[in-house]
Short mmCIF file of C-alpha atoms in Angstrom, two decimals:
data_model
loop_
_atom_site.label_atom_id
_atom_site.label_comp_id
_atom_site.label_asym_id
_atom_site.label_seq_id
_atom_site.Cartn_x
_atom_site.Cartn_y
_atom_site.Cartn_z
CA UNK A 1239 89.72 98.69 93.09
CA UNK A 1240 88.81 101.77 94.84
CA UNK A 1241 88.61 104.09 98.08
CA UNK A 1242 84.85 105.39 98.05
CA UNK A 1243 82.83 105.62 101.21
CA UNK A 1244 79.49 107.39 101.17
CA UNK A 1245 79.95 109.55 103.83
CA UNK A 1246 82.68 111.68 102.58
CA UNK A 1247 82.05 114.95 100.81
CA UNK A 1248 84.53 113.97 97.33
CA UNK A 1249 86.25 110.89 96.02
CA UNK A 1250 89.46 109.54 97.84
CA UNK A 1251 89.54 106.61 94.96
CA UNK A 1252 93.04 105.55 95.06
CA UNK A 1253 95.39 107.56 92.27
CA UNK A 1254 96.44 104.05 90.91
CA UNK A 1255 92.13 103.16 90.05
CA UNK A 1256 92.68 103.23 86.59
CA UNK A 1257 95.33 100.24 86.80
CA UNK A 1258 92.24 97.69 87.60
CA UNK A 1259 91.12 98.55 83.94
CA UNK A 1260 93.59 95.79 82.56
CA UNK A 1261 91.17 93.32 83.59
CA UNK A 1262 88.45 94.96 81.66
CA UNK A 1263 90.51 93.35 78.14
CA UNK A 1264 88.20 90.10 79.10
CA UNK A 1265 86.02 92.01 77.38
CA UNK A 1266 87.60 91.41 73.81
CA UNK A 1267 88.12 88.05 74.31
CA UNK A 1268 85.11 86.73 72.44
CA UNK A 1269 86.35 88.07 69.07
CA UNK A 1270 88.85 85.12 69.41
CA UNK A 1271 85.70 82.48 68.47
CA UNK A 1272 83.15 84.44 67.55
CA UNK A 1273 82.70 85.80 63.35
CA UNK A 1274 82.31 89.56 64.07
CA UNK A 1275 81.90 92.24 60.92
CA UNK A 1276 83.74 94.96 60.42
CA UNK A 1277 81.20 97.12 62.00
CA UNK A 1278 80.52 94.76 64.83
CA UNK A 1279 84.88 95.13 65.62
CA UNK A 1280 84.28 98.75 65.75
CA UNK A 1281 81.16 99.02 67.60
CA UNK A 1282 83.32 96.47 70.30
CA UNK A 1283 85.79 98.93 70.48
CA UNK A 1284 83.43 101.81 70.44
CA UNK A 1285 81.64 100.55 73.54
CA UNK A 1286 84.84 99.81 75.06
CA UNK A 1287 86.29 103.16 74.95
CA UNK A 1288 82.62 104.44 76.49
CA UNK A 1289 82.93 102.40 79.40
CA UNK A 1290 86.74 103.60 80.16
CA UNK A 1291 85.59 106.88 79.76
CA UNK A 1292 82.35 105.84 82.41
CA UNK A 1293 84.51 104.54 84.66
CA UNK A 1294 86.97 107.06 84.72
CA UNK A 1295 84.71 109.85 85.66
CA UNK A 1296 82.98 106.85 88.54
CA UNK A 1297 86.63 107.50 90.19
CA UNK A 1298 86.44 111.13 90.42
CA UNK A 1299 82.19 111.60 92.14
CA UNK A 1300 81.46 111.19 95.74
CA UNK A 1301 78.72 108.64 96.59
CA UNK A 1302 75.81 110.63 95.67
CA UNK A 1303 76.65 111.18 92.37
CA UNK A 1304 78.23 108.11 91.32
CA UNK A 1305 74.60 106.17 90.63
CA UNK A 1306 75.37 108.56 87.12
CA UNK A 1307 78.64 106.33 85.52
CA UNK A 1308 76.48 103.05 87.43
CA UNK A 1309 73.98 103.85 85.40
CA UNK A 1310 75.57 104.07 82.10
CA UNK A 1311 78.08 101.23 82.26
CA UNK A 1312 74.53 98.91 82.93
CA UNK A 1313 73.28 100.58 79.96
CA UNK A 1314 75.79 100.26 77.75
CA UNK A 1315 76.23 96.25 78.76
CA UNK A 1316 72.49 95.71 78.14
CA UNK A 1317 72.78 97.60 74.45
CA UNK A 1318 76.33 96.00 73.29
CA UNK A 1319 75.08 92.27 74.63
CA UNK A 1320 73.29 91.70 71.88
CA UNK A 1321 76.79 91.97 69.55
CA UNK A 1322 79.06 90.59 72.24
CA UNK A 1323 78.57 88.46 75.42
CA UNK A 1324 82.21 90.48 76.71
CA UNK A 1325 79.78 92.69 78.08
CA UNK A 1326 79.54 90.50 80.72
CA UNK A 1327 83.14 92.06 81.71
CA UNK A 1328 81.53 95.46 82.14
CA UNK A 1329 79.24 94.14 85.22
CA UNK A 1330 82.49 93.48 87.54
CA UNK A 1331 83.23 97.00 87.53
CA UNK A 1332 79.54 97.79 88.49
CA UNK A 1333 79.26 95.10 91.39
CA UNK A 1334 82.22 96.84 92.94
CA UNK A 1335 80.79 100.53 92.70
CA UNK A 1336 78.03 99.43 94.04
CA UNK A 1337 79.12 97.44 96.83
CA UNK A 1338 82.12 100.48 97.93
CA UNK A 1339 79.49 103.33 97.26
CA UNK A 1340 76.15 102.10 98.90
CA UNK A 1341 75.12 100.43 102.08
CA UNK A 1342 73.74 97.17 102.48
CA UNK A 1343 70.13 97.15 101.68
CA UNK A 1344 70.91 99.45 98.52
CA UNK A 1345 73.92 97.15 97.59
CA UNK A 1346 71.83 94.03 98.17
CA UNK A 1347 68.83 95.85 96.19
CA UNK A 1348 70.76 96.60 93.17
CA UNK A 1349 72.73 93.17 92.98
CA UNK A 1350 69.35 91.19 92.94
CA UNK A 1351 68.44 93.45 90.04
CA UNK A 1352 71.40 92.97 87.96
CA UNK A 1353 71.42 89.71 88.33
CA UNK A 1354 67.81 89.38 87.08
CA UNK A 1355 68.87 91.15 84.33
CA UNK A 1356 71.84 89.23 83.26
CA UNK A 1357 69.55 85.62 83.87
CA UNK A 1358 67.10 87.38 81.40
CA UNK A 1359 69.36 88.73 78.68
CA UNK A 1360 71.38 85.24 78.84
CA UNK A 1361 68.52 83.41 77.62
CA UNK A 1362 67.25 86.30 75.69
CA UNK A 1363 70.27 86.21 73.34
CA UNK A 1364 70.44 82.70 73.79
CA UNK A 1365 74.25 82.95 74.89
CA UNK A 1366 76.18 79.02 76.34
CA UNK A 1367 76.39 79.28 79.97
CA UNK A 1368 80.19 80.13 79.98
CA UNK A 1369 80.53 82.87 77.84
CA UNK A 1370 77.79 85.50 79.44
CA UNK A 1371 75.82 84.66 81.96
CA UNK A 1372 78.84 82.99 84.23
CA UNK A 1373 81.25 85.53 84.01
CA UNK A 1374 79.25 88.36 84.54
CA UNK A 1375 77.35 86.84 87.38
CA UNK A 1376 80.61 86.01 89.28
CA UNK A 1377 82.09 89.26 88.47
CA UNK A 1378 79.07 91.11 89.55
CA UNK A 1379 78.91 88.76 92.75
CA UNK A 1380 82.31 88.50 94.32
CA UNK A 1381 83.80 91.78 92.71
CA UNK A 1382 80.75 93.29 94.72
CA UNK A 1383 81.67 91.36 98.24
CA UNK A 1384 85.34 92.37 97.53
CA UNK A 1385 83.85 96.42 97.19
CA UNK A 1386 81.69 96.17 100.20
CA UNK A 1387 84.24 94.33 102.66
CA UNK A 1388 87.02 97.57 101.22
CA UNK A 1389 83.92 100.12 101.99
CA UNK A 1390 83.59 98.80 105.77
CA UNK A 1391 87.46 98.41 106.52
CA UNK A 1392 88.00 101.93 105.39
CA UNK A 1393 85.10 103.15 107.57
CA UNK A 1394 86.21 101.25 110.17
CA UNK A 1395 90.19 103.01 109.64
CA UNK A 1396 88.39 106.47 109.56
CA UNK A 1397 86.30 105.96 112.47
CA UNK A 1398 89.86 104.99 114.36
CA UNK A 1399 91.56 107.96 113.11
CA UNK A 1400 88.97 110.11 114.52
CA UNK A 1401 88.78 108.29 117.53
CA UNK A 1402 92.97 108.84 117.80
CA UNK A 1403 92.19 112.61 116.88
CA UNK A 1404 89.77 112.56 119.89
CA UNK A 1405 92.46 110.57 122.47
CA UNK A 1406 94.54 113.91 120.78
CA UNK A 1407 92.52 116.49 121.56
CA UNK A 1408 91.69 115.13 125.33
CA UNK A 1409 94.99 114.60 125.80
CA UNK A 1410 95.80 118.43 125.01
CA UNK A 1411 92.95 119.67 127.34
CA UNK A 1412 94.64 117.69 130.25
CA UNK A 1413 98.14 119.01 129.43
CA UNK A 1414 96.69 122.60 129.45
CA UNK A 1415 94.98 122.08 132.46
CA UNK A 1416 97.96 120.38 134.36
CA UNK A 1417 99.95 123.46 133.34
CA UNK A 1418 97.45 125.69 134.57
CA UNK A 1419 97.13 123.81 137.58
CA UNK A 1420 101.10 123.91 138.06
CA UNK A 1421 101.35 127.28 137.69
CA UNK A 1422 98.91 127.94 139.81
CA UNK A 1423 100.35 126.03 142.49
CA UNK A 1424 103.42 127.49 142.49
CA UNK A 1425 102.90 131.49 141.66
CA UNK A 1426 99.92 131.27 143.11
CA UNK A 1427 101.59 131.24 146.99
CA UNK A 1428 104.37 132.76 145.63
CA UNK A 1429 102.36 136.33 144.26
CA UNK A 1430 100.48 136.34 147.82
CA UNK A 1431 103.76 136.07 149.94
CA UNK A 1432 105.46 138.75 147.77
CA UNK A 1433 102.28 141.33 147.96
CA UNK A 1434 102.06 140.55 151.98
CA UNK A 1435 105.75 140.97 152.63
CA UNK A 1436 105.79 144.72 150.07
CA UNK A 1437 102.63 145.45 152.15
CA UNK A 1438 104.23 144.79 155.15
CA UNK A 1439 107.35 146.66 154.09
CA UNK A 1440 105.16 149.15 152.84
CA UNK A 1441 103.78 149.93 155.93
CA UNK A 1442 107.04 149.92 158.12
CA UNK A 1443 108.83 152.42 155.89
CA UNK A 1444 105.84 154.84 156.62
CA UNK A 1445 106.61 154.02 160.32
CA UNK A 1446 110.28 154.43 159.53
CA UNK A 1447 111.25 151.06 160.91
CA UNK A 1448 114.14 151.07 158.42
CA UNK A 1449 115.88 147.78 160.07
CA UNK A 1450 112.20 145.81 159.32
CA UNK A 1451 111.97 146.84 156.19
CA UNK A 1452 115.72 145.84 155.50
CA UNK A 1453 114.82 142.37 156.62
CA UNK A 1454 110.98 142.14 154.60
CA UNK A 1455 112.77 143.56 151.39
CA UNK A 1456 115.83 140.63 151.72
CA UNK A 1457 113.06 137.97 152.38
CA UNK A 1458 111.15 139.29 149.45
CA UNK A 1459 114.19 139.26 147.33
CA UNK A 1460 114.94 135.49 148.60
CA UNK A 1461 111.24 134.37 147.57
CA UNK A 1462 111.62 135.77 143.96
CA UNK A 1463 114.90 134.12 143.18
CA UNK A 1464 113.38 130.94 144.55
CA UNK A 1465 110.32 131.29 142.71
CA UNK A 1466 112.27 132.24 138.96
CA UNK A 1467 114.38 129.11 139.93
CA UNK A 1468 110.84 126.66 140.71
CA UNK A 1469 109.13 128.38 137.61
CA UNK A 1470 112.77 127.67 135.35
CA UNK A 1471 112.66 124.03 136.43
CA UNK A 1472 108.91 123.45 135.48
CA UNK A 1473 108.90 124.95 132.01
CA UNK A 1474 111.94 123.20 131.21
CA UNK A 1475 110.16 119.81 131.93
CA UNK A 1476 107.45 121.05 129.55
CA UNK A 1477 109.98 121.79 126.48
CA UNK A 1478 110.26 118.19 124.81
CA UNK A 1479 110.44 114.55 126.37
CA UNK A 1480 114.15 114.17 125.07
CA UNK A 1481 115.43 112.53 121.22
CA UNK A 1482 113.62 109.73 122.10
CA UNK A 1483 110.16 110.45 123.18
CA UNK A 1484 109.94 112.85 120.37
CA UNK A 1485 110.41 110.03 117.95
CA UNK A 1486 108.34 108.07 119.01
CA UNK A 1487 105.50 110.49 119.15
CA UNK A 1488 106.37 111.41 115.43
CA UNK A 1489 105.84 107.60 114.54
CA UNK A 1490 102.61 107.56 116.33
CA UNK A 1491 101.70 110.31 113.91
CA UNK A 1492 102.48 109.16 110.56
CA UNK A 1493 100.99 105.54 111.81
CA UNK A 1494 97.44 107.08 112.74
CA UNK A 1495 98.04 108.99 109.62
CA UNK A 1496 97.92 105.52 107.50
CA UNK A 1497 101.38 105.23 106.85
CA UNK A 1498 103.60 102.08 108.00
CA UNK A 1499 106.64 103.14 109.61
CA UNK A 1500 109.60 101.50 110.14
CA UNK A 1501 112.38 102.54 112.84
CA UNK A 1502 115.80 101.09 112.27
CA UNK A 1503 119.17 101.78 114.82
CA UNK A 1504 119.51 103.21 118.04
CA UNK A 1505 118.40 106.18 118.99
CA UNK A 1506 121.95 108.45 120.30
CA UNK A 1507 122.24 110.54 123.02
CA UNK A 1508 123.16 114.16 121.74
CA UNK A 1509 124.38 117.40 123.54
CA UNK A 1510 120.57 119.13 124.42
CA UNK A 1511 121.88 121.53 120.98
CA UNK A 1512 122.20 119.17 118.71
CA UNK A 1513 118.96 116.97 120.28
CA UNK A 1514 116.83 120.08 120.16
CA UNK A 1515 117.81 121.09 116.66
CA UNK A 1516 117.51 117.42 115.76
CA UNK A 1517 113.95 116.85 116.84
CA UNK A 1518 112.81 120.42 114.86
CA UNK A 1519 114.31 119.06 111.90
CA UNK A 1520 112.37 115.36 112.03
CA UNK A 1521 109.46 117.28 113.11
CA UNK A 1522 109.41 119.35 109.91
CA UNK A 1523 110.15 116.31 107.98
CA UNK A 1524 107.14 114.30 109.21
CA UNK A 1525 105.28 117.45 108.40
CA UNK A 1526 106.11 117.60 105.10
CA UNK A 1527 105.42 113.86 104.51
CA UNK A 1528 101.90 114.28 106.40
CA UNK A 1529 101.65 117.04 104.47
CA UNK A 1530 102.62 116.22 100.46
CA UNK A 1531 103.37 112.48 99.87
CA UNK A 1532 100.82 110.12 98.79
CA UNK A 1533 103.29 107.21 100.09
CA UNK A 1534 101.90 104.52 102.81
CA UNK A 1535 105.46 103.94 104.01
CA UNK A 1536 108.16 105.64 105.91
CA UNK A 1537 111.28 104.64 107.23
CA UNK A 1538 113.25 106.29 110.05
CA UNK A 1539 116.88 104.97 110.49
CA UNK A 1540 119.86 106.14 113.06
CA UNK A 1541 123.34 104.97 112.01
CA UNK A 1542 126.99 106.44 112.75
CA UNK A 1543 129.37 106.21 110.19
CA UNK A 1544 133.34 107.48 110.54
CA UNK A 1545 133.03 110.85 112.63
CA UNK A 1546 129.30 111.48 111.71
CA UNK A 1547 125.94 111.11 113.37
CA UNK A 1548 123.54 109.90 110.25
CA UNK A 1549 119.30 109.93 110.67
CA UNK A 1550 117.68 109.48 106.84
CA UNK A 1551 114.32 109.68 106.49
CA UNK A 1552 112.66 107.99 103.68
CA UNK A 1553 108.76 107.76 102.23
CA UNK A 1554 107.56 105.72 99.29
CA UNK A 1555 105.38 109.02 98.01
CA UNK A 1556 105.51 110.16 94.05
CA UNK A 1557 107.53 112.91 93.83
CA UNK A 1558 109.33 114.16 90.63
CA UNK A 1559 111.32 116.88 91.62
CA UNK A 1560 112.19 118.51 95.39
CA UNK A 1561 111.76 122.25 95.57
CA UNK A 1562 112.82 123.38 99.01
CA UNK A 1563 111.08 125.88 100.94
CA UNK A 1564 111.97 127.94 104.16
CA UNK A 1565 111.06 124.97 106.52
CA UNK A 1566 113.90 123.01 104.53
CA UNK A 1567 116.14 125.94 104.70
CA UNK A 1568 115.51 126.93 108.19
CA UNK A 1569 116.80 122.67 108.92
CA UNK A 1570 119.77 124.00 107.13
CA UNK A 1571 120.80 126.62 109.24
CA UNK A 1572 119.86 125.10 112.35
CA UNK A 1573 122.55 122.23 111.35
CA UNK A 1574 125.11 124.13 109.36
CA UNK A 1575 125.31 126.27 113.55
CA UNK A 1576 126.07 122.28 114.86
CA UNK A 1577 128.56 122.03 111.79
CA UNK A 1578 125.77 119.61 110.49
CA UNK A 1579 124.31 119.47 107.09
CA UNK A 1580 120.95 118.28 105.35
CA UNK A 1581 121.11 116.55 101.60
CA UNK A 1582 117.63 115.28 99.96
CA UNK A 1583 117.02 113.08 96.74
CA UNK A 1584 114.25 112.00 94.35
CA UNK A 1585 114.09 108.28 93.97
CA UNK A 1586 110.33 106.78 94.35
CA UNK A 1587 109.80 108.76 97.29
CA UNK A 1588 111.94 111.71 99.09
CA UNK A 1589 114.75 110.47 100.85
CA UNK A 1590 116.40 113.00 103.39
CA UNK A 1591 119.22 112.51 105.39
CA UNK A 1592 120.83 114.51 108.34
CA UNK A 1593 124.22 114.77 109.05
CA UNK A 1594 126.00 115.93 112.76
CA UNK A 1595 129.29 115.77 114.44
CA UNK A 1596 130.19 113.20 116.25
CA UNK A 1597 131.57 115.32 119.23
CA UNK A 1598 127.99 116.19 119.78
CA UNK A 1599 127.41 112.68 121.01
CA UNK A 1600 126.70 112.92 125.06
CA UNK A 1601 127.86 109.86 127.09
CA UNK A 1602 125.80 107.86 129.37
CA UNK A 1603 125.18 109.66 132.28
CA UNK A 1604 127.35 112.57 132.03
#
């Protein structure tokens, strides 16, 4: 019905809570057999519009404040049981907020008590077995289980995600570290050998050894150039991991992010322009999905069609209208330079799709 675990600071009920009201219309079902007064119909529907509102505001507290709606939906079935045994309805809803919002021994606790109560006001009002004390039992019962086993899965997805974050962060300290050790490796000769060879050269001019110096200066001058060329070659392993990896790595992210992704075609080999504009434009696409859908699914697909390299991307999120903003427009320019082009559209979810030249297609090993 619901996303509510205790340990977050606000509600992360799902948008679509409300929809699980339908089955809350059990409740008018007993007006089909039983004689009901005008004021008994409109204390029914009185009650009824209570609860919604009860429920509504459950959807919108954190954990600790929840026990508030609880409270009042269990209070409002015990006073409208009297008039109607669709009050049993009401204790579905409860069995589930208590089962997502509470851990065991609470759940457990308050379950027992309910279910006291419903045994007691069943033969209280002297209700048949089907019509009150069955249905709200059952409700109470397995719509509880199905609330608790929901709690514990999305624990157990939240506890992943940080653990992912964690693998993340690590991962970052050991990059940093590996480039700190690189560098070190190689400027760290490299600075020595220069400052020995201008001390050196230094000291030979003062001794106007002009032929020595000649020969320290063009070794010094030899070591740089070797050096910029060693440094050049290093950073430009540290750029990106090419069209591919980058994907891939993007996929990881909207995955530990919740959202099922699904990568269609084969990945081209571009000119490194067109690849390193590509992957800046799918990288500020994924942002933007991490970012503003409320989708779960997101589709990545590579296609050529006529002269034209196609990649759409496409999410599932609820969006009414597109307003573009400078990362969009900086996409834009960075494909209109590649004589590319970027078109969007609204239609249950964002769909984007990017457009390049053929000719920027690099063969197989060239």
């Amino acid at each position: 019905m619901a996303n509510h675990p205790e340990h977050c600071a606000g509600s992360i009920y799902s948008a679509k809570s409300w929809v699980w009201l339908v089955f809350s219309l059990w409740y008018f079902f007993p007006v089909y057999y039983m004689p009901m007064t005008p004021f008994g119909k409109t204390l029914l529907v009185g009650a009824y519009l209570l609860f919604v509102s009860l429920y509504l505001w459950a959807i919108t507290l954190n954990a600790q404040q929840v026990w508030k709606p609880i409270l009042g939906i269990s209070l409002l079935a015990l006073a409208i049981t009297p008039y109607t045994p669709g009050s049993g309805t009401f204790f579905s809803y409860v069995g589930f907020l208590v089962g997502f919002s509470y851990r065991t021994k609470i759940w457990l606790a308050v379950t027992a008590f309910l279910t006291f109560m419903i045994i007691g006001m069943h033969f209280y009002f002297k209700y048949p077995l089907p019509y009150f004390a069955f249905p709200a039992l059952s409700g109470l019962i397995t719509i509880g289980i199905i609330g608790y086993v929901e709690k514990l899965r999305l624990e157990a997805r939240i506890s992943q995600q940080k653990s992912y974050q964690e693998i993340e962060q690590l991962a970052v300290i050991a990059e940093r570290e590996r480039i700190a050790r690189d560098l070190h490796d190689i400027l760290g000769h490299t600075l020595s050998s220069i400052a020995l060879k201008a001390e050196l050269a230094e000291k030979l001019l003062s001794q106007e050894k002009h032929e020595q110096v000649q020969q320290h200066l063009s070794e010094l001058h030899q070591i740089a150039r070797n050096s910029l060329s060693l440094v050049r070659q290093t950073v430009s392993g540290y750029k990106h991991r090419g069209l591919s990896g980058e994907v891939m790595e993007l996929c990881e992210k909207l995955r530990q992010k919740g959202f099922l992704v699904d990568l269609q075609g084969d990945i081209p080999q571009l000119t490194p322009r067109a690849e390193t504009a590509l992957i800046l434009a799918l990288t500020e696409l994924t942002t933007n999905v991490l970012r503003h859908s409320n989708g779960n699914h997101c589709q990545i697909e590579f296609s050529q069609q006529g002269d034209k390299i196609l990649v759409s991307m496409r999410d599932n999120g609820e969006v009414k209208t597109l307003v573009p903003g400078n990362g969009l427009q900086g996409i834009q320019e960075r494909l209109y330079a590649l004589m590319g082009d970027l078109q969007s559209s609204v239609n249950k979810g964002c769909e984007f799709i990017i457009s390049l030249p053929r000719n920027e297609l690099q063969q197989q090993g060239s």
